PDB file of C-alpha atoms in Angstrom:
ATOM      1  CA  MET A  22       0.000   0.000   0.000  1.00 43.00           C
ATOM      2  CA  LYS A  23       1.298   3.422  -0.938  1.00 43.00           C
ATOM      3  CA  PRO A  24       2.250   5.429   2.167  1.00 45.00           C
ATOM      4  CA  LEU A  25      -0.136   8.237   3.101  1.00 44.00           C
ATOM      5  CA  GLU A  26       0.712  11.542   4.696  1.00 44.00           C
ATOM      6  CA  GLN A  27       0.051  11.747   8.416  1.00 42.00           C
ATOM      7  CA  SER A  28      -2.069  14.854   8.116  1.00 44.00           C
ATOM      8  CA  SER A  29      -4.087  16.633   5.478  1.00 46.00           C
ATOM      9  CA  ASP A  30      -5.221  20.213   4.947  1.00 50.00           C
ATOM     10  CA  LYS A  31      -8.074  19.089   2.663  1.00 55.00           C
ATOM     11  CA  LEU A  32     -10.986  19.360   5.086  1.00 72.00           C
ATOM     12  CA  LEU A  33     -14.187  17.964   3.620  1.00 78.00           C
ATOM     13  CA  SER A  34     -17.744  18.976   4.435  1.00 83.00           C
ATOM     14  CA  GLN A  35     -20.307  16.318   5.310  1.00 83.00           C
ATOM     15  CA  GLU A  36     -22.050  16.894   1.984  1.00 85.00           C
ATOM     16  CA  LYS A  37     -18.808  16.507   0.049  1.00 86.00           C
ATOM     17  CA  MET A  38     -17.895  13.354   1.970  1.00 87.00           C
ATOM     18  CA  ARG A  39     -21.270  11.747   1.268  1.00 88.00           C
ATOM     19  CA  ASP A  40     -20.836  12.540  -2.428  1.00 89.00           C
ATOM     20  CA  LEU A  41     -17.316  11.055  -2.467  1.00 89.00           C
ATOM     21  CA  ILE A  42     -18.473   7.959  -0.559  1.00 89.00           C
ATOM     22  CA  ALA A  43     -21.311   7.370  -3.022  1.00 90.00           C
ATOM     23  CA  ARG A  44     -18.922   7.625  -5.956  1.00 91.00           C
ATOM     24  CA  ALA A  45     -16.286   5.484  -4.214  1.00 90.00           C
ATOM     25  CA  GLN A  46     -18.796   2.733  -3.519  1.00 89.00           C
ATOM     26  CA  GLN A  47     -19.660   2.730  -7.237  1.00 90.00           C
ATOM     27  CA  GLY A  48     -16.009   2.078  -8.130  1.00 89.00           C
ATOM     28  CA  ASP A  49     -14.596   5.589  -8.473  1.00 88.00           C
ATOM     29  CA  HIS A  50     -11.011   5.108  -7.267  1.00 89.00           C
ATOM     30  CA  GLU A  51     -10.209   8.828  -7.402  1.00 91.00           C
ATOM     31  CA  ALA A  52     -13.156   9.620  -5.121  1.00 89.00           C
ATOM     32  CA  ARG A  53     -12.047   6.881  -2.723  1.00 87.00           C
ATOM     33  CA  LYS A  54      -8.525   8.304  -2.677  1.00 89.00           C
ATOM     34  CA  ARG A  55      -9.788  11.837  -1.999  1.00 89.00           C
ATOM     35  CA  MET A  56     -12.009  10.559   0.784  1.00 89.00           C
ATOM     36  CA  VAL A  57      -9.100   8.818   2.478  1.00 87.00           C
ATOM     37  CA  GLU A  58      -6.717  11.747   2.046  1.00 87.00           C
ATOM     38  CA  GLY A  59      -9.335  14.125   3.430  1.00 88.00           C
ATOM     39  CA  ASN A  60      -9.668  12.101   6.650  1.00 89.00           C
ATOM     40  CA  THR A  61      -6.072  11.185   7.457  1.00 87.00           C
ATOM     41  CA  ARG A  62      -6.092  13.805  10.222  1.00 89.00           C
ATOM     42  CA  LEU A  63      -8.862  11.785  11.892  1.00 90.00           C
ATOM     43  CA  VAL A  64      -6.742   8.631  11.628  1.00 91.00           C
ATOM     44  CA  TRP A  65      -3.711  10.361  13.093  1.00 92.00           C
ATOM     45  CA  SER A  66      -5.705  11.690  16.058  1.00 91.00           C
ATOM     46  CA  ILE A  67      -6.778   8.115  16.857  1.00 91.00           C
ATOM     47  CA  VAL A  68      -3.246   6.751  16.436  1.00 90.00           C
ATOM     48  CA  GLN A  69      -2.079   9.138  19.194  1.00 88.00           C
ATOM     49  CA  ARG A  70      -4.060   7.066  21.709  1.00 86.00           C
ATOM     50  CA  PHE A  71      -1.711   4.121  21.168  1.00 85.00           C
ATOM     51  CA  THR A  72       1.643   5.878  21.625  1.00 82.00           C
ATOM     52  CA  THR A  73       2.589   3.677  24.629  1.00 76.00           C
ATOM     53  CA  ARG A  74       2.045   0.327  22.915  1.00 72.00           C
ATOM     54  CA  GLY A  75       5.624  -0.092  21.696  1.00 71.00           C
ATOM     55  CA  VAL A  76       4.689  -0.039  17.999  1.00 77.00           C
ATOM     56  CA  GLU A  77       5.891   2.444  15.407  1.00 82.00           C
ATOM     57  CA  LEU A  78       3.216   5.117  14.979  1.00 85.00           C
ATOM     58  CA  GLU A  79       3.713   5.070  11.216  1.00 87.00           C
ATOM     59  CA  ASP A  80       2.751   1.376  11.196  1.00 86.00           C
ATOM     60  CA  LEU A  81      -0.350   2.096  13.273  1.00 88.00           C
ATOM     61  CA  PHE A  82      -1.187   4.986  10.956  1.00 90.00           C
ATOM     62  CA  GLN A  83      -1.130   2.657   7.969  1.00 89.00           C
ATOM     63  CA  ILE A  84      -3.330   0.149   9.812  1.00 89.00           C
ATOM     64  CA  GLY A  85      -5.692   2.969  10.765  1.00 90.00           C
ATOM     65  CA  CYS A  86      -5.944   3.977   7.108  1.00 90.00           C
ATOM     66  CA  ILE A  87      -7.050   0.441   6.282  1.00 90.00           C
ATOM     67  CA  GLY A  88      -9.852   0.875   8.816  1.00 90.00           C
ATOM     68  CA  LEU A  89     -10.688   4.224   7.214  1.00 90.00           C
ATOM     69  CA  MET A  90     -10.936   2.643   3.751  1.00 90.00           C
ATOM     70  CA  LYS A  91     -13.179  -0.108   5.129  1.00 89.00           C
ATOM     71  CA  SER A  92     -15.376   2.608   6.615  1.00 89.00           C
ATOM     72  CA  VAL A  93     -15.684   4.282   3.212  1.00 90.00           C
ATOM     73  CA  ASP A  94     -16.629   0.976   1.595  1.00 89.00           C
ATOM     74  CA  LYS A  95     -19.191  -0.044   4.244  1.00 88.00           C
ATOM     75  CA  PHE A  96     -20.749   3.298   5.235  1.00 88.00           C
ATOM     76  CA  ASP A  97     -24.537   3.233   4.718  1.00 87.00           C
ATOM     77  CA  LEU A  98     -25.616   6.501   3.106  1.00 87.00           C
ATOM     78  CA  THR A  99     -29.297   5.833   3.834  1.00 86.00           C
ATOM     79  CA  TYR A 100     -28.748   6.766   7.486  1.00 84.00           C
ATOM     80  CA  ASP A 101     -28.426  10.384   8.608  1.00 83.00           C
ATOM     81  CA  VAL A 102     -25.202   9.760  10.553  1.00 85.00           C
ATOM     82  CA  LYS A 103     -21.886  11.598  10.364  1.00 87.00           C
ATOM     83  CA  PHE A 104     -19.156   9.622   8.661  1.00 87.00           C
ATOM     84  CA  SER A 105     -16.782  10.101  11.612  1.00 86.00           C
ATOM     85  CA  THR A 106     -19.335   8.532  13.986  1.00 88.00           C
ATOM     86  CA  TYR A 107     -19.084   5.325  11.974  1.00 88.00           C
ATOM     87  CA  ALA A 108     -15.405   5.585  11.010  1.00 89.00           C
ATOM     88  CA  VAL A 109     -13.859   6.142  14.464  1.00 90.00           C
ATOM     89  CA  PRO A 110     -14.849   2.744  15.979  1.00 90.00           C
ATOM     90  CA  MET A 111     -13.883   1.048  12.695  1.00 90.00           C
ATOM     91  CA  ILE A 112     -10.409   2.616  12.765  1.00 91.00           C
ATOM     92  CA  ILE A 113      -9.920   1.865  16.468  1.00 91.00           C
ATOM     93  CA  GLY A 114     -11.069  -1.717  15.923  1.00 88.00           C
ATOM     94  CA  GLU A 115      -8.616  -2.218  13.061  1.00 88.00           C
ATOM     95  CA  ILE A 116      -5.704  -0.935  15.173  1.00 88.00           C
ATOM     96  CA  GLN A 117      -6.725  -2.973  18.229  1.00 84.00           C
ATOM     97  CA  ARG A 118      -7.080  -6.087  16.075  1.00 81.00           C
ATOM     98  CA  PHE A 119      -3.561  -5.564  14.725  1.00 82.00           C
ATOM     99  CA  LEU A 120      -2.148  -5.077  18.240  1.00 78.00           C
ATOM    100  CA  ARG A 121      -4.022  -8.095  19.555  1.00 70.00           C
ATOM    101  CA  ASP A 122      -2.989 -10.447  16.752  1.00 67.00           C
ATOM    102  CA  ASP A 123       0.593  -9.209  17.029  1.00 61.00           C
ATOM    103  CA  GLY A 124       0.668  -9.487  20.829  1.00 55.00           C
ATOM    104  CA  MET A 125       1.890 -12.090  23.324  1.00 55.00           C
ATOM    105  CA  VAL A 126      -1.535 -13.091  24.693  1.00 61.00           C
ATOM    106  CA  LYS A 127      -3.071 -15.883  22.619  1.00 63.00           C
ATOM    107  CA  VAL A 128      -6.823 -16.502  22.601  1.00 66.00           C
ATOM    108  CA  SER A 129      -8.712 -19.565  21.322  1.00 72.00           C
ATOM    109  CA  ARG A 130     -10.252 -19.477  17.855  1.00 73.00           C
ATOM    110  CA  SER A 131     -13.815 -19.867  19.157  1.00 81.00           C
ATOM    111  CA  ILE A 132     -13.470 -16.778  21.352  1.00 80.00           C
ATOM    112  CA  ARG A 133     -11.882 -14.842  18.495  1.00 75.00           C
ATOM    113  CA  GLU A 134     -14.759 -15.790  16.202  1.00 82.00           C
ATOM    114  CA  LEU A 135     -17.355 -14.772  18.777  1.00 86.00           C
ATOM    115  CA  ASN A 136     -15.539 -11.502  19.365  1.00 82.00           C
ATOM    116  CA  PHE A 137     -15.583 -10.853  15.606  1.00 80.00           C
ATOM    117  CA  LYS A 138     -19.340 -11.534  15.550  1.00 87.00           C
ATOM    118  CA  ILE A 139     -19.788  -9.168  18.507  1.00 89.00           C
ATOM    119  CA  ARG A 140     -17.946  -6.366  16.705  1.00 85.00           C
ATOM    120  CA  HIS A 141     -19.899  -6.947  13.501  1.00 86.00           C
ATOM    121  CA  ALA A 142     -23.231  -7.111  15.331  1.00 89.00           C
ATOM    122  CA  THR A 143     -22.323  -3.960  17.277  1.00 89.00           C
ATOM    123  CA  ASP A 144     -21.539  -2.071  14.060  1.00 87.00           C
ATOM    124  CA  GLU A 145     -24.818  -3.149  12.493  1.00 88.00           C
ATOM    125  CA  PHE A 146     -26.774  -2.290  15.643  1.00 89.00           C
ATOM    126  CA  ILE A 147     -25.236   1.198  15.811  1.00 89.00           C
ATOM    127  CA  LYS A 148     -26.028   1.827  12.153  1.00 86.00           C
ATOM    128  CA  LYS A 149     -29.682   0.902  12.703  1.00 87.00           C
ATOM    129  CA  ASN A 150     -30.281   2.351  16.172  1.00 86.00           C
ATOM    130  CA  GLU A 151     -27.623   5.093  16.455  1.00 84.00           C
ATOM    131  CA  HIS A 152     -26.510   3.899  19.908  1.00 87.00           C
ATOM    132  CA  PRO A 153     -24.397   0.960  21.158  1.00 87.00           C
ATOM    133  CA  PRO A 154     -26.205  -2.270  22.096  1.00 89.00           C
ATOM    134  CA  THR A 155     -26.381  -3.633  25.637  1.00 90.00           C
ATOM    135  CA  ILE A 156     -24.895  -7.018  26.544  1.00 90.00           C
ATOM    136  CA  GLN A 157     -28.395  -8.486  26.671  1.00 91.00           C
ATOM    137  CA  GLU A 158     -29.220  -7.152  23.185  1.00 91.00           C
ATOM    138  CA  LEU A 159     -25.984  -8.578  21.756  1.00 91.00           C
ATOM    139  CA  ALA A 160     -26.679 -11.946  23.364  1.00 91.00           C
ATOM    140  CA  GLN A 161     -30.155 -11.995  21.856  1.00 91.00           C
ATOM    141  CA  VAL A 162     -28.911 -11.051  18.379  1.00 90.00           C
ATOM    142  CA  LEU A 163     -26.129 -13.661  18.385  1.00 91.00           C
ATOM    143  CA  GLY A 164     -28.059 -16.383  20.181  1.00 92.00           C
ATOM    144  CA  VAL A 165     -25.533 -16.824  22.993  1.00 91.00           C
ATOM    145  CA  THR A 166     -25.527 -16.175  26.728  1.00 91.00           C
ATOM    146  CA  THR A 167     -24.546 -12.870  28.309  1.00 89.00           C
ATOM    147  CA  GLU A 168     -21.670 -14.703  30.048  1.00 89.00           C
ATOM    148  CA  GLU A 169     -20.251 -15.727  26.666  1.00 89.00           C
ATOM    149  CA  ILE A 170     -20.509 -12.132  25.442  1.00 88.00           C
ATOM    150  CA  VAL A 171     -18.629 -10.844  28.488  1.00 88.00           C
ATOM    151  CA  THR A 172     -15.983 -13.591  28.258  1.00 86.00           C
ATOM    152  CA  ALA A 173     -15.273 -12.989  24.566  1.00 84.00           C
ATOM    153  CA  SER A 174     -15.153  -9.208  25.029  1.00 82.00           C
ATOM    154  CA  ASP A 175     -12.882  -9.304  28.078  1.00 79.00           C
ATOM    155  CA  ALA A 176     -10.528 -11.957  26.659  1.00 73.00           C
ATOM    156  CA  LEU A 177      -9.488  -9.669  23.821  1.00 65.00           C
ATOM    157  CA  ARG A 178      -9.106  -6.473  25.781  1.00 68.00           C
ATOM    158  CA  ASP A 179      -5.734  -4.770  25.546  1.00 63.00           C
ATOM    159  CA  PRO A 180      -3.484  -5.902  28.453  1.00 65.00           C
ATOM    160  CA  ALA A 181      -2.373  -3.215  30.897  1.00 65.00           C
ATOM    161  CA  SER A 182       1.212  -2.817  32.012  1.00 67.00           C
ATOM    162  CA  LEU A 183       1.922  -2.813  35.753  1.00 68.00           C
ATOM    163  CA  HIS A 184       4.253   0.110  35.062  1.00 68.00           C
ATOM    164  CA  GLU A 185       1.595   2.145  33.259  1.00 68.00           C
ATOM    165  CA  GLN A 186       1.688   5.699  34.607  1.00 69.00           C
ATOM    166  CA  LEU A 187      -1.645   6.749  36.096  1.00 68.00           C
ATOM    167  CA  TYR A 188      -0.690  10.093  37.618  1.00 67.00           C
ATOM    168  CA  GLU A 189       2.278  12.445  37.722  1.00 67.00           C
ATOM    169  CA  SER A 190       2.930  15.561  39.782  1.00 65.00           C
ATOM    170  CA  GLU A 191       6.184  17.461  40.124  1.00 63.00           C
ATOM    171  CA  GLY A 192       8.182  14.592  38.690  1.00 62.00           C
ATOM    172  CA  ASP A 193       6.656  11.959  41.009  1.00 67.00           C
ATOM    173  CA  SER A 194       4.588   9.378  39.166  1.00 68.00           C
ATOM    174  CA  ILE A 195       2.094   6.769  40.356  1.00 73.00           C
ATOM    175  CA  THR A 196       1.873   3.528  38.390  1.00 73.00           C
ATOM    176  CA  LEU A 197      -0.727   0.783  38.241  1.00 68.00           C
ATOM    177  CA  MET A 198       1.514  -1.383  40.434  1.00 68.00           C
ATOM    178  CA  ASP A 199       1.337   1.272  43.167  1.00 66.00           C
ATOM    179  CA  GLN A 200      -2.449   0.833  43.282  1.00 65.00           C
ATOM    180  CA  MET A 201      -2.418  -2.955  43.572  1.00 65.00           C
ATOM    181  CA  LYS A 202      -2.611  -4.989  46.766  1.00 59.00           C
ATOM    182  CA  ASP A 203      -1.794  -8.653  47.344  1.00 56.00           C
ATOM    183  CA  GLU A 204      -4.379  -9.994  49.814  1.00 54.00           C
ATOM    184  CA  LYS A 205      -2.632 -13.368  50.103  1.00 49.00           C
ATOM    185  CA  SER A 206       0.839 -12.147  50.959  1.00 51.00           C
ATOM    186  CA  GLU A 207       1.950 -13.623  54.279  1.00 48.00           C
ATOM    187  CA  GLN A 208       5.702 -13.279  54.036  1.00 49.00           C
ATOM    188  CA  PRO A 209       7.029 -12.726  57.608  1.00 46.00           C
ATOM    189  CA  PHE A 210       8.608  -9.327  58.024  1.00 44.00           C
ATOM    190  CA  ASP A 211      11.242 -10.732  60.408  1.00 41.00           C
ATOM    191  CA  TYR A 212      12.821 -12.759  57.621  1.00 43.00           C
ATOM    192  CA  ILE A 213      13.447  -9.880  55.245  1.00 47.00           C
ATOM    193  CA  PRO A 214      17.257  -9.551  54.827  1.00 56.00           C
ATOM    194  CA  LEU A 215      16.979  -5.785  55.149  1.00 62.00           C
ATOM    195  CA  LYS A 216      15.811  -5.986  58.756  1.00 69.00           C
ATOM    196  CA  GLU A 217      19.088  -4.714  60.167  1.00 75.00           C
ATOM    197  CA  VAL A 218      19.266  -1.590  58.024  1.00 77.00           C
ATOM    198  CA  LEU A 219      15.544  -0.950  58.408  1.00 79.00           C
ATOM    199  CA  THR A 220      16.109  -0.275  62.098  1.00 82.00           C
ATOM    200  CA  ARG A 221      18.183   2.758  61.104  1.00 84.00           C
ATOM    201  CA  LEU A 222      15.149   4.460  59.560  1.00 85.00           C
ATOM    202  CA  GLU A 223      13.014   7.046  61.311  1.00 88.00           C
ATOM    203  CA  PRO A 224       9.739   5.716  62.821  1.00 88.00           C
ATOM    204  CA  ARG A 225       7.568   7.205  60.067  1.00 88.00           C
ATOM    205  CA  GLU A 226       9.890   5.832  57.385  1.00 88.00           C
ATOM    206  CA  GLN A 227       9.728   2.392  58.995  1.00 87.00           C
ATOM    207  CA  SER A 228       5.943   2.627  59.004  1.00 89.00           C
ATOM    208  CA  ILE A 229       5.853   3.407  55.284  1.00 89.00           C
ATOM    209  CA  ILE A 230       8.095   0.455  54.413  1.00 85.00           C
ATOM    210  CA  TYR A 231       6.219  -1.871  56.762  1.00 85.00           C
ATOM    211  CA  LEU A 232       2.797  -0.904  55.395  1.00 88.00           C
ATOM    212  CA  ARG A 233       3.959  -0.913  51.759  1.00 86.00           C
ATOM    213  CA  TYR A 234       5.948  -4.144  51.635  1.00 81.00           C
ATOM    214  CA  PHE A 235       4.651  -6.201  54.543  1.00 79.00           C
ATOM    215  CA  SER A 236       0.992  -5.231  54.837  1.00 82.00           C
ATOM    216  CA  ASP A 237       0.760  -4.686  51.037  1.00 82.00           C
ATOM    217  CA  CYS A 238      -1.042  -1.383  51.457  1.00 86.00           C
ATOM    218  CA  THR A 239      -1.420   0.906  48.481  1.00 87.00           C
ATOM    219  CA  GLN A 240       0.071   4.370  48.562  1.00 88.00           C
ATOM    220  CA  THR A 241      -3.425   5.795  48.948  1.00 88.00           C
ATOM    221  CA  GLU A 242      -4.088   3.662  52.023  1.00 89.00           C
ATOM    222  CA  ILE A 243      -0.745   4.656  53.558  1.00 89.00           C
ATOM    223  CA  ALA A 244      -1.461   8.325  52.881  1.00 89.00           C
ATOM    224  CA  ASN A 245      -4.805   8.053  54.666  1.00 90.00           C
ATOM    225  CA  ARG A 246      -3.186   6.402  57.685  1.00 89.00           C
ATOM    226  CA  LEU A 247      -0.371   8.922  57.988  1.00 88.00           C
ATOM    227  CA  GLY A 248      -2.459  11.972  57.137  1.00 89.00           C
ATOM    228  CA  ILE A 249      -0.406  13.004  54.111  1.00 89.00           C
ATOM    229  CA  SER A 250      -0.971  13.025  50.354  1.00 89.00           C
ATOM    230  CA  GLN A 251      -0.387  10.083  48.037  1.00 87.00           C
ATOM    231  CA  VAL A 252       2.235  12.075  46.150  1.00 88.00           C
ATOM    232  CA  GLN A 253       4.131  12.635  49.411  1.00 89.00           C
ATOM    233  CA  VAL A 254       4.040   8.896  50.122  1.00 88.00           C
ATOM    234  CA  SER A 255       5.418   8.215  46.641  1.00 88.00           C
ATOM    235  CA  ARG A 256       8.207  10.758  47.133  1.00 89.00           C
ATOM    236  CA  LEU A 257       9.100   9.422  50.607  1.00 90.00           C
ATOM    237  CA  GLU A 258       9.071   5.822  49.407  1.00 89.00           C
ATOM    238  CA  LYS A 259      11.549   6.590  46.622  1.00 90.00           C
ATOM    239  CA  LYS A 260      13.776   8.481  49.045  1.00 89.00           C
ATOM    240  CA  ILE A 261      13.698   5.632  51.599  1.00 88.00           C
ATOM    241  CA  LEU A 262      14.461   2.964  49.014  1.00 87.00           C
ATOM    242  CA  ALA A 263      17.386   4.989  47.695  1.00 87.00           C
ATOM    243  CA  GLN A 264      18.736   5.329  51.246  1.00 86.00           C
ATOM    244  CA  LEU A 265      18.325   1.599  51.920  1.00 83.00           C
ATOM    245  CA  LYS A 266      20.097   0.800  48.665  1.00 82.00           C
ATOM    246  CA  SER A 267      22.971   3.030  49.673  1.00 83.00           C
ATOM    247  CA  TRP A 268      23.225   1.457  53.130  1.00 79.00           C
ATOM    248  CA  MET A 269      23.055  -2.051  51.687  1.00 75.00           C
ATOM    249  CA  ALA A 270      25.799  -1.269  49.200  1.00 74.00           C
ATOM    250  CA  THR A 271      28.008   0.016  52.017  1.00 73.00           C
ATOM    251  CA  SER A 272      27.226  -3.031  54.160  1.00 62.00           C
ATOM    252  CA  ALA A 273      28.017  -5.343  51.275  1.00 55.00           C
ATOM    253  CA  THR A 274      31.378  -3.649  50.733  1.00 60.00           C
ATOM    254  CA  VAL A 275      32.268  -3.978  54.416  1.00 51.00           C
ATOM    255  CA  GLU A 276      31.191  -7.613  54.452  1.00 52.00           C
ATOM    256  CA  GLN A 277      33.328  -8.372  51.416  1.00 56.00           C
ATOM    257  CA  GLU A 278      36.356  -6.803  53.098  1.00 55.00           C
ATOM    258  CA  VAL A 279      35.778  -8.902  56.242  1.00 46.00           C
ATOM    259  CA  ILE A 280      35.473 -12.086  54.207  1.00 48.00           C
ATOM    260  CA  LYS A 281      38.615 -11.176  52.269  1.00 52.00           C
ATOM    261  CA  LYS A 282      40.621 -10.613  55.477  1.00 50.00           C
ATOM    262  CA  ARG A 283      39.399 -13.883  56.937  1.00 50.00           C
ATOM    263  CA  HIS A 284      40.372 -15.656  53.769  1.00 46.00           C
ATOM    264  CA  LEU A 285      43.880 -14.141  53.829  1.00 47.00           C
ATOM    265  CA  ARG A 286      44.366 -15.159  57.478  1.00 49.00           C
ATOM    266  CA  LYS A 287      43.790 -18.779  56.556  1.00 46.00           C
ATOM    267  CA  TRP A 288      46.789 -18.575  54.275  1.00 44.00           C
TER     268      TRP A 288
END
């Protein structure tokens, strides 16, 4: 496919787009080309949503343009709906499908097929009713249970990274991992190798480490207990960990020197 520009100054009115779509659907390749070129700015705005997915934006732009061309081919001119209303979910779906098929998480064929039917049925429902269908309506249309609809939809959702940044203030960021809590963690605090250096911390610093890594509290929960903000907890945690790392490095150096001297004495 010939590369397209990532933006276009050729803004088209709704009337002009409907005329181009009608001609494109009748086989006019020039009209189809003009329609695509006139909406590349829309594609690029959608591509920006996927900047953290580790894929070249130019590749996603090309995939998005495929979704745009499919939208031109399938848009129903009998409905009084803006082209962008129909094209946006088509473009997003094309990009998400590319990311999913190219990803590490593998899903069974039956679930993929049901998910494809769900997307198709959703598109058709929106075209006819001008609003998204409910889970119950999709289940009725496809002749499956609501549980199967939910399973197929959730199985192909984009995975979230534990290091995904949720909030940032003054250089201190909060990630998804910071908001998670392990209810089953029962690792005894007394057996953590850092116990000796932890005693050198101030009482409040000890409390933060204890709550964060022994009680598995989130930063929000710790902030509520200590009467400070979540950003302050994040900043203090980073400072404490850096200090512990420094102390541990010093302790390790001293220990190595002791071991070395003991070894030399044997000789």
